[in-house]
Amino acid sequence: MSQHFSAWLSAQQQRMEVVLDEVLPPRMQPRHLQEVMRYAVLNGGKRVRPMLVFAAGEIVAALPARLEKIAAAVELVHVYSLVHDDLPAMDDDILRRGKVTTHIKYDEASAVLAGDALQSCAFEILSEPGLCASAAQQLELIRLLSHAIGARGMCGGQVLDLQAVGRTITLPELEMMHIMKTGALIRAAVLMGATCGQTLSAQEYSQLDHFARCIGLAFQVVDDILDAEGSTDQLGKTAGKDRDHDKPTYVSLLGLAAAREKAQMLYHEAMTSLAPFGRQAIRLEELASFIIKRHY
Ligand code: GRG
């Protein structure tokens, strides 16, 4: 990671911490629910999806204040998915972002409700009057996010994931599951960042969309590799869960070496898609590299 990128990343992460603190003010009622939401959201996480919003927003010269709100909405939805994913009915985990999971710190009902409330908070932010230059742009943001996290995106992918436990699935089935469960929200983050500034040509939008799809899938391939290779300390969440739960992954289907090759292939395809944007896409390029090379 270049020093320049690493400084950018940590400045943006700090900026996100402030924005998230502002959208979840500590004194809101009911105090308990607000406390649970803040526990789940603040002080943790790489904030990759907000970074993708910022980096895509640079391509269309979007206003920083606008991007901050959109990035916050995407991160709140991501955190909701983590809180629900950790519940006993789902992945049943006790550690997330180096802290005990939300339902362990509080209780299951609080974790379910905090996840639900984070999701509605995200859509409330996106529908705030005046967020974008036009109502049509705001509707498009809401469409992109709701599509990405519903039955044909994240929730649908989670169902496929739960159904796959202990079963043998094909590579195309695994790919579809990963694209929906993880890739769809990452793709939405990029497209949302690119939707709130100058308008891209259809060709440019489709290039960016291809980048977003490649990097969304690559993110989960790397996650499979890290789950197999990383330690609990390094990841801040329980390592080796996929193998322990007999879950099909790129590593279990292809082996570590081929999984690494797949991630590299997707990375190169993603970079090729950015070529028409030249220097404007530098942050997206750096983020793609960060996603592939990350150790946590
Ligand atoms: C609707 C009841 C109900 C449940 C939904 C949506 C859902 C359950 C689960 C979502 C699926 C999910 C959690 C996918 C995992 C994606 C993934 C790789 C998460 C880790 O992302 P990072 O590494 O995490 O960016 P940090 O902590 O850095 O933000």
CSV table of C-alpha atoms and ligand atoms in Angstrom, one decimal:
chain,number,residue,atom,x,y,z
A,1,MET,CA,0.0,0.0,0.0
A,2,SER,CA,1.5,3.4,-1.0
A,3,GLN,CA,2.0,5.9,1.8
A,4,HIS,CA,-0.2,8.3,0.0
A,5,PHE,CA,-3.1,5.8,-0.2
A,6,SER,CA,-2.7,4.7,3.4
A,7,ALA,CA,-2.9,8.3,4.6
A,8,TRP,CA,-6.0,8.8,2.4
A,9,LEU,CA,-7.6,5.6,3.8
A,10,SER,CA,-7.1,6.5,7.4
A,11,ALA,CA,-8.3,10.1,6.9
A,12,GLN,CA,-11.5,8.8,5.2
A,13,GLN,CA,-12.0,6.2,8.0
A,14,GLN,CA,-11.8,8.9,10.6
A,15,ARG,CA,-14.1,11.1,8.6
A,16,MET,CA,-16.6,8.2,8.5
A,17,GLU,CA,-16.4,7.7,12.2
A,18,VAL,CA,-17.5,11.3,12.7
A,19,VAL,CA,-20.3,11.0,10.1
A,20,LEU,CA,-21.6,7.8,11.6
A,21,ASP,CA,-21.5,9.3,15.1
A,22,GLU,CA,-23.6,12.3,13.7
A,23,VAL,CA,-26.2,10.1,12.0
A,24,LEU,CA,-26.6,8.0,15.2
A,25,PRO,CA,-26.7,10.7,18.0
A,26,PRO,CA,-26.2,9.2,21.4
A,27,ARG,CA,-29.1,11.0,23.0
A,28,MET,CA,-31.9,9.7,20.8
A,29,GLN,CA,-34.8,7.8,22.3
A,30,PRO,CA,-35.3,5.0,23.1
A,31,ARG,CA,-31.8,5.1,24.7
A,32,HIS,CA,-31.3,1.3,24.8
A,33,LEU,CA,-31.9,0.8,21.1
A,34,GLN,CA,-29.6,3.8,20.2
A,35,GLU,CA,-26.9,2.3,22.4
A,36,VAL,CA,-27.1,-1.0,20.7
A,37,MET,CA,-27.0,0.6,17.3
A,38,ARG,CA,-24.0,2.7,18.2
A,39,TYR,CA,-22.2,-0.4,19.7
A,40,ALA,CA,-22.7,-2.3,16.4
A,41,VAL,CA,-21.7,0.6,14.1
A,42,LEU,CA,-18.9,2.7,15.8
A,43,ASN,CA,-15.3,1.9,16.5
A,44,GLY,CA,-14.7,-0.9,14.1
A,45,GLY,CA,-14.7,-2.1,10.6
A,46,LYS,CA,-12.6,-1.3,7.6
A,47,ARG,CA,-15.3,0.9,6.1
A,48,VAL,CA,-14.5,-0.5,2.6
A,49,ARG,CA,-18.0,0.3,1.2
A,50,PRO,CA,-17.9,3.9,2.3
A,51,MET,CA,-14.4,4.2,0.7
A,52,LEU,CA,-15.9,2.8,-2.5
A,53,VAL,CA,-18.6,5.5,-2.4
A,54,PHE,CA,-16.0,8.2,-2.0
A,55,ALA,CA,-13.7,6.9,-4.7
A,56,ALA,CA,-16.6,6.4,-7.2
A,57,GLY,CA,-17.9,9.9,-6.3
A,58,GLU,CA,-14.5,11.4,-7.2
A,59,ILE,CA,-15.0,10.2,-10.8
A,60,VAL,CA,-18.2,12.3,-11.1
A,61,ALA,CA,-17.0,15.2,-9.0
A,62,ALA,CA,-19.8,14.6,-6.5
A,63,LEU,CA,-20.1,17.0,-3.5
A,64,PRO,CA,-18.3,15.5,-0.4
A,65,ALA,CA,-21.2,16.3,2.0
A,66,ARG,CA,-23.5,14.3,-0.3
A,67,LEU,CA,-21.1,11.4,-0.5
A,68,GLU,CA,-20.8,11.3,3.3
A,69,LYS,CA,-24.5,10.7,3.7
A,70,ILE,CA,-24.6,8.1,1.0
A,71,ALA,CA,-21.5,6.3,2.4
A,72,ALA,CA,-23.2,6.3,5.9
A,73,ALA,CA,-26.4,4.8,4.5
A,74,VAL,CA,-24.4,2.0,2.8
A,75,GLU,CA,-22.3,1.3,6.0
A,76,LEU,CA,-25.5,1.2,8.2
A,77,VAL,CA,-27.0,-1.4,5.9
A,78,HIS,CA,-23.7,-3.4,5.9
A,79,VAL,CA,-23.6,-3.3,9.7
A,80,TYR,CA,-27.2,-4.4,9.9
A,81,SER,CA,-26.3,-7.4,7.8
A,82,LEU,CA,-23.3,-8.3,10.1
A,83,VAL,CA,-25.5,-8.0,13.2
A,84,HIS,CA,-28.1,-10.3,11.8
A,85,ASP,CA,-25.5,-12.7,10.2
A,86,ASP,CA,-24.0,-13.2,13.7
A,87,LEU,CA,-27.3,-14.3,15.3
A,88,PRO,CA,-27.7,-17.9,16.4
A,89,ALA,CA,-30.3,-18.5,13.6
A,90,MET,CA,-27.7,-17.5,11.0
A,91,ASP,CA,-23.9,-17.8,11.4
A,92,ASP,CA,-24.0,-17.9,15.2
A,93,ASP,CA,-20.8,-16.0,16.1
A,94,ILE,CA,-19.5,-14.4,19.3
A,95,LEU,CA,-16.8,-12.2,17.8
A,96,ARG,CA,-17.0,-9.4,15.2
A,97,ARG,CA,-14.6,-6.5,14.6
A,98,GLY,CA,-12.5,-7.6,17.6
A,99,LYS,CA,-15.5,-7.2,20.0
A,100,VAL,CA,-18.2,-9.5,21.2
A,101,THR,CA,-21.1,-9.6,18.8
A,102,THR,CA,-24.1,-7.4,19.4
A,103,HIS,CA,-26.5,-10.2,20.6
A,104,ILE,CA,-23.9,-11.4,23.1
A,105,LYS,CA,-23.2,-7.9,24.4
A,106,TYR,CA,-26.9,-7.2,24.7
A,107,ASP,CA,-29.5,-9.9,23.8
A,108,GLU,CA,-31.0,-11.4,20.6
A,109,ALA,CA,-34.1,-9.2,20.5
A,110,SER,CA,-32.0,-6.0,20.8
A,111,ALA,CA,-29.7,-7.2,18.0
A,112,VAL,CA,-32.6,-8.0,15.7
A,113,LEU,CA,-34.2,-4.7,16.3
A,114,ALA,CA,-31.0,-2.7,16.1
A,115,GLY,CA,-30.3,-4.3,12.7
A,116,ASP,CA,-33.9,-3.5,11.5
A,117,ALA,CA,-33.5,0.1,12.8
A,118,LEU,CA,-30.1,0.5,11.1
A,119,GLN,CA,-31.7,-0.5,7.8
A,120,SER,CA,-34.5,2.0,8.1
A,121,CYS,CA,-32.1,4.7,9.2
A,122,ALA,CA,-30.2,4.2,5.9
A,123,PHE,CA,-33.3,4.7,3.8
A,124,GLU,CA,-34.3,7.7,5.9
A,125,ILE,CA,-30.9,9.3,5.1
A,126,LEU,CA,-31.2,8.6,1.4
A,127,SER,CA,-34.7,10.1,1.3
A,128,GLU,CA,-33.7,13.4,3.1
A,129,PRO,CA,-35.0,16.3,1.1
A,130,GLY,CA,-32.3,18.0,-0.9
A,131,LEU,CA,-29.7,15.2,-0.6
A,132,CYS,CA,-29.1,15.2,-4.3
A,133,ALA,CA,-29.5,17.7,-7.1
A,134,SER,CA,-32.7,16.0,-8.2
A,135,ALA,CA,-35.4,13.7,-6.8
A,136,ALA,CA,-34.7,11.4,-9.7
A,137,GLN,CA,-31.1,10.9,-8.5
A,138,GLN,CA,-32.3,10.2,-5.0
A,139,LEU,CA,-34.8,7.7,-6.2
A,140,GLU,CA,-32.1,6.0,-8.2
A,141,LEU,CA,-29.9,5.7,-5.0
A,142,ILE,CA,-32.8,4.1,-3.1
A,143,ARG,CA,-33.5,1.7,-6.0
A,144,LEU,CA,-29.9,0.7,-6.2
A,145,LEU,CA,-29.6,0.0,-2.5
A,146,SER,CA,-32.9,-1.7,-2.1
A,147,HIS,CA,-32.3,-4.0,-5.1
A,148,ALA,CA,-28.9,-4.9,-3.8
A,149,ILE,CA,-30.0,-6.0,-0.4
A,150,GLY,CA,-33.3,-7.8,-1.1
A,151,ALA,CA,-34.3,-11.2,-2.3
A,152,ARG,CA,-32.3,-10.9,-5.5
A,153,GLY,CA,-29.2,-9.6,-3.6
A,154,MET,CA,-27.9,-9.9,-0.1
A,155,CYS,CA,-30.9,-11.6,1.6
A,156,GLY,CA,-31.3,-14.0,-1.3
A,157,GLY,CA,-27.6,-14.8,-1.2
A,158,GLN,CA,-27.8,-15.4,2.6
A,159,VAL,CA,-30.6,-17.9,2.0
A,160,LEU,CA,-28.5,-19.7,-0.6
A,161,ASP,CA,-25.6,-19.6,1.9
A,162,LEU,CA,-27.7,-21.2,4.6
A,163,GLN,CA,-29.0,-23.8,2.2
A,164,ALA,CA,-25.5,-24.7,1.1
A,165,VAL,CA,-24.2,-25.8,4.5
A,166,GLY,CA,-23.2,-29.5,4.4
A,167,ARG,CA,-24.0,-29.8,0.7
A,168,THR,CA,-21.9,-30.0,-2.4
A,169,ILE,CA,-22.6,-27.2,-4.8
A,170,THR,CA,-21.2,-26.4,-8.2
A,171,LEU,CA,-18.9,-23.5,-9.0
A,172,PRO,CA,-21.5,-21.5,-10.8
A,173,GLU,CA,-23.9,-21.9,-7.8
A,174,LEU,CA,-21.1,-20.8,-5.4
A,175,GLU,CA,-20.4,-17.8,-7.7
A,176,MET,CA,-24.1,-16.8,-7.8
A,177,MET,CA,-24.3,-17.1,-4.0
A,178,HIS,CA,-21.2,-14.9,-3.4
A,179,ILE,CA,-22.3,-12.3,-6.0
A,180,MET,CA,-25.7,-11.9,-4.3
A,181,LYS,CA,-24.6,-12.2,-0.6
A,182,THR,CA,-21.6,-9.9,-0.7
A,183,GLY,CA,-21.0,-8.6,-4.2
A,184,ALA,CA,-24.4,-6.9,-4.6
A,185,LEU,CA,-23.9,-4.4,-1.8
A,186,ILE,CA,-20.3,-3.6,-2.9
A,187,ARG,CA,-21.5,-3.1,-6.4
A,188,ALA,CA,-24.3,-0.8,-5.1
A,189,ALA,CA,-21.7,1.3,-3.1
A,190,VAL,CA,-19.7,2.0,-6.3
A,191,LEU,CA,-22.8,2.8,-8.4
A,192,MET,CA,-24.3,5.0,-5.7
A,193,GLY,CA,-21.1,7.0,-5.5
A,194,ALA,CA,-21.2,7.5,-9.2
A,195,THR,CA,-24.9,8.4,-9.3
A,196,CYS,CA,-24.8,11.7,-7.3
A,197,GLY,CA,-22.6,13.9,-9.4
A,198,GLN,CA,-22.0,14.6,-13.2
A,199,THR,CA,-23.8,12.1,-15.4
A,200,LEU,CA,-21.7,9.3,-16.9
A,201,SER,CA,-22.2,8.1,-20.5
A,202,ALA,CA,-23.9,4.7,-20.8
A,203,GLN,CA,-20.5,3.3,-21.8
A,204,GLU,CA,-18.7,4.7,-18.8
A,205,TYR,CA,-21.5,3.6,-16.4
A,206,SER,CA,-21.3,0.0,-17.8
A,207,GLN,CA,-17.5,0.0,-17.4
A,208,LEU,CA,-17.8,1.1,-13.8
A,209,ASP,CA,-20.5,-1.4,-13.2
A,210,HIS,CA,-18.2,-4.2,-14.5
A,211,PHE,CA,-15.5,-3.0,-12.2
A,212,ALA,CA,-17.9,-3.1,-9.3
A,213,ARG,CA,-19.1,-6.6,-10.1
A,214,CYS,CA,-15.6,-7.9,-10.4
A,215,ILE,CA,-14.4,-6.3,-7.1
A,216,GLY,CA,-17.6,-7.4,-5.3
A,217,LEU,CA,-17.0,-11.0,-6.1
A,218,ALA,CA,-13.2,-10.7,-5.5
A,219,PHE,CA,-14.0,-9.4,-2.0
A,220,GLN,CA,-15.8,-12.6,-1.0
A,221,VAL,CA,-13.2,-14.8,-2.7
A,222,VAL,CA,-10.5,-13.1,-0.5
A,223,ASP,CA,-12.8,-13.5,2.5
A,224,ASP,CA,-12.9,-17.3,1.8
A,225,ILE,CA,-9.1,-17.3,1.6
A,226,LEU,CA,-8.8,-15.3,4.8
A,227,ASP,CA,-11.2,-17.5,6.7
A,228,ALA,CA,-9.1,-20.5,5.8
A,229,GLU,CA,-5.7,-18.9,6.4
A,230,GLY,CA,-6.1,-16.1,8.8
A,231,SER,CA,-6.1,-16.1,12.6
A,232,THR,CA,-9.0,-15.0,14.8
A,233,ASP,CA,-6.8,-12.2,16.2
A,234,GLN,CA,-5.8,-10.9,12.8
A,235,LEU,CA,-9.4,-11.0,11.4
A,236,GLY,CA,-11.2,-9.8,14.5
A,237,LYS,CA,-13.8,-12.5,13.9
A,238,THR,CA,-13.7,-16.3,14.4
A,239,ALA,CA,-11.4,-17.8,11.8
A,240,GLY,CA,-11.9,-21.2,10.2
A,241,LYS,CA,-15.7,-21.1,10.5
A,242,ASP,CA,-16.4,-22.1,6.9
A,243,ARG,CA,-14.5,-25.4,7.3
A,244,ASP,CA,-16.0,-26.0,10.8
A,245,HIS,CA,-19.5,-25.4,9.5
A,246,ASP,CA,-18.9,-27.5,6.3
A,247,LYS,CA,-19.6,-24.5,4.1
A,248,PRO,CA,-18.7,-24.6,0.4
A,249,THR,CA,-16.3,-21.8,-0.5
A,250,TYR,CA,-13.8,-21.0,-3.2
A,251,VAL,CA,-11.1,-22.6,-1.1
A,252,SER,CA,-13.1,-25.8,-0.5
A,253,LEU,CA,-14.1,-26.1,-4.1
A,254,LEU,CA,-10.9,-25.1,-5.8
A,255,GLY,CA,-8.1,-25.1,-3.2
A,256,LEU,CA,-6.1,-22.2,-1.9
A,257,ALA,CA,-3.9,-21.7,-5.0
A,258,ALA,CA,-6.8,-21.6,-7.5
A,259,ALA,CA,-8.8,-19.4,-5.2
A,260,ARG,CA,-5.9,-16.9,-5.1
A,261,GLU,CA,-5.7,-17.1,-8.9
A,262,LYS,CA,-9.4,-16.4,-9.2
A,263,ALA,CA,-9.0,-13.3,-7.0
A,264,GLN,CA,-6.1,-12.1,-9.1
A,265,MET,CA,-8.1,-12.7,-12.3
A,266,LEU,CA,-11.0,-10.7,-11.1
A,267,TYR,CA,-8.7,-7.9,-9.9
A,268,HIS,CA,-7.1,-7.6,-13.4
A,269,GLU,CA,-10.5,-7.6,-15.0
A,270,ALA,CA,-11.6,-4.9,-12.6
A,271,MET,CA,-8.6,-2.8,-13.4
A,272,THR,CA,-9.1,-3.1,-17.2
A,273,SER,CA,-12.6,-1.8,-16.8
A,274,LEU,CA,-11.3,1.4,-15.1
A,275,ALA,CA,-8.8,2.1,-18.0
A,276,PRO,CA,-11.1,4.7,-19.7
A,277,PHE,CA,-11.3,6.8,-16.6
A,278,GLY,CA,-7.5,7.4,-16.4
A,279,ARG,CA,-6.3,9.3,-13.3
A,280,GLN,CA,-9.8,10.0,-12.1
A,281,ALA,CA,-10.1,6.4,-11.1
A,282,ILE,CA,-6.9,6.3,-9.1
A,283,ARG,CA,-8.6,5.8,-5.7
A,284,LEU,CA,-10.8,3.0,-7.1
A,285,GLU,CA,-7.7,1.3,-8.4
A,286,GLU,CA,-6.0,1.6,-5.0
A,287,LEU,CA,-9.1,0.3,-3.2
A,288,ALA,CA,-9.3,-2.7,-5.6
A,289,SER,CA,-5.7,-3.5,-4.7
A,290,PHE,CA,-6.4,-3.1,-1.0
A,291,ILE,CA,-9.3,-5.4,-1.3
A,292,ILE,CA,-7.2,-8.1,-2.9
A,293,LYS,CA,-4.2,-7.7,-0.7
A,294,ARG,CA,-5.9,-7.2,2.6
A,295,HIS,CA,-5.0,-9.4,5.6
A,296,TYR,CA,-8.2,-8.7,7.6
B,1,GRG,C1,-32.9,-10.2,7.0
B,1,GRG,C2,-33.1,-11.6,9.1
B,1,GRG,C3,-32.3,-11.1,8.0
B,1,GRG,C4,-31.0,-11.4,7.9
B,1,GRG,C5,-30.1,-11.0,6.9
B,1,GRG,C6,-28.4,-9.9,5.3
B,1,GRG,C7,-27.9,-11.0,6.0
B,1,GRG,C8,-28.8,-11.5,7.0
B,1,GRG,C9,-26.7,-11.4,5.9
B,1,GRG,C10,-25.7,-10.8,5.0
B,1,GRG,C11,-24.7,-11.6,4.5
B,1,GRG,C12,-23.3,-11.3,5.0
B,1,GRG,C13,-23.1,-10.9,6.4
B,1,GRG,C14,-22.3,-11.4,4.1
B,1,GRG,C15,-20.9,-11.2,4.6
B,1,GRG,C16,-20.2,-10.2,3.8
B,1,GRG,C17,-18.9,-10.0,4.4
B,1,GRG,C18,-17.7,-10.6,3.7
B,1,GRG,C19,-18.7,-9.2,5.4
B,1,GRG,C20,-17.5,-8.8,6.0
B,1,GRG,O1,-17.2,-7.5,5.5
B,1,GRG,P1,-15.9,-6.6,5.9
B,1,GRG,O2,-14.7,-7.5,5.8
B,1,GRG,O3,-16.3,-6.3,7.4
B,1,GRG,O4,-15.9,-5.4,5.1
B,1,GRG,P2,-15.9,-5.0,8.3
B,1,GRG,O5,-16.1,-5.5,9.7
B,1,GRG,O6,-14.5,-4.6,8.0
B,1,GRG,O7,-16.9,-4.0,7.9
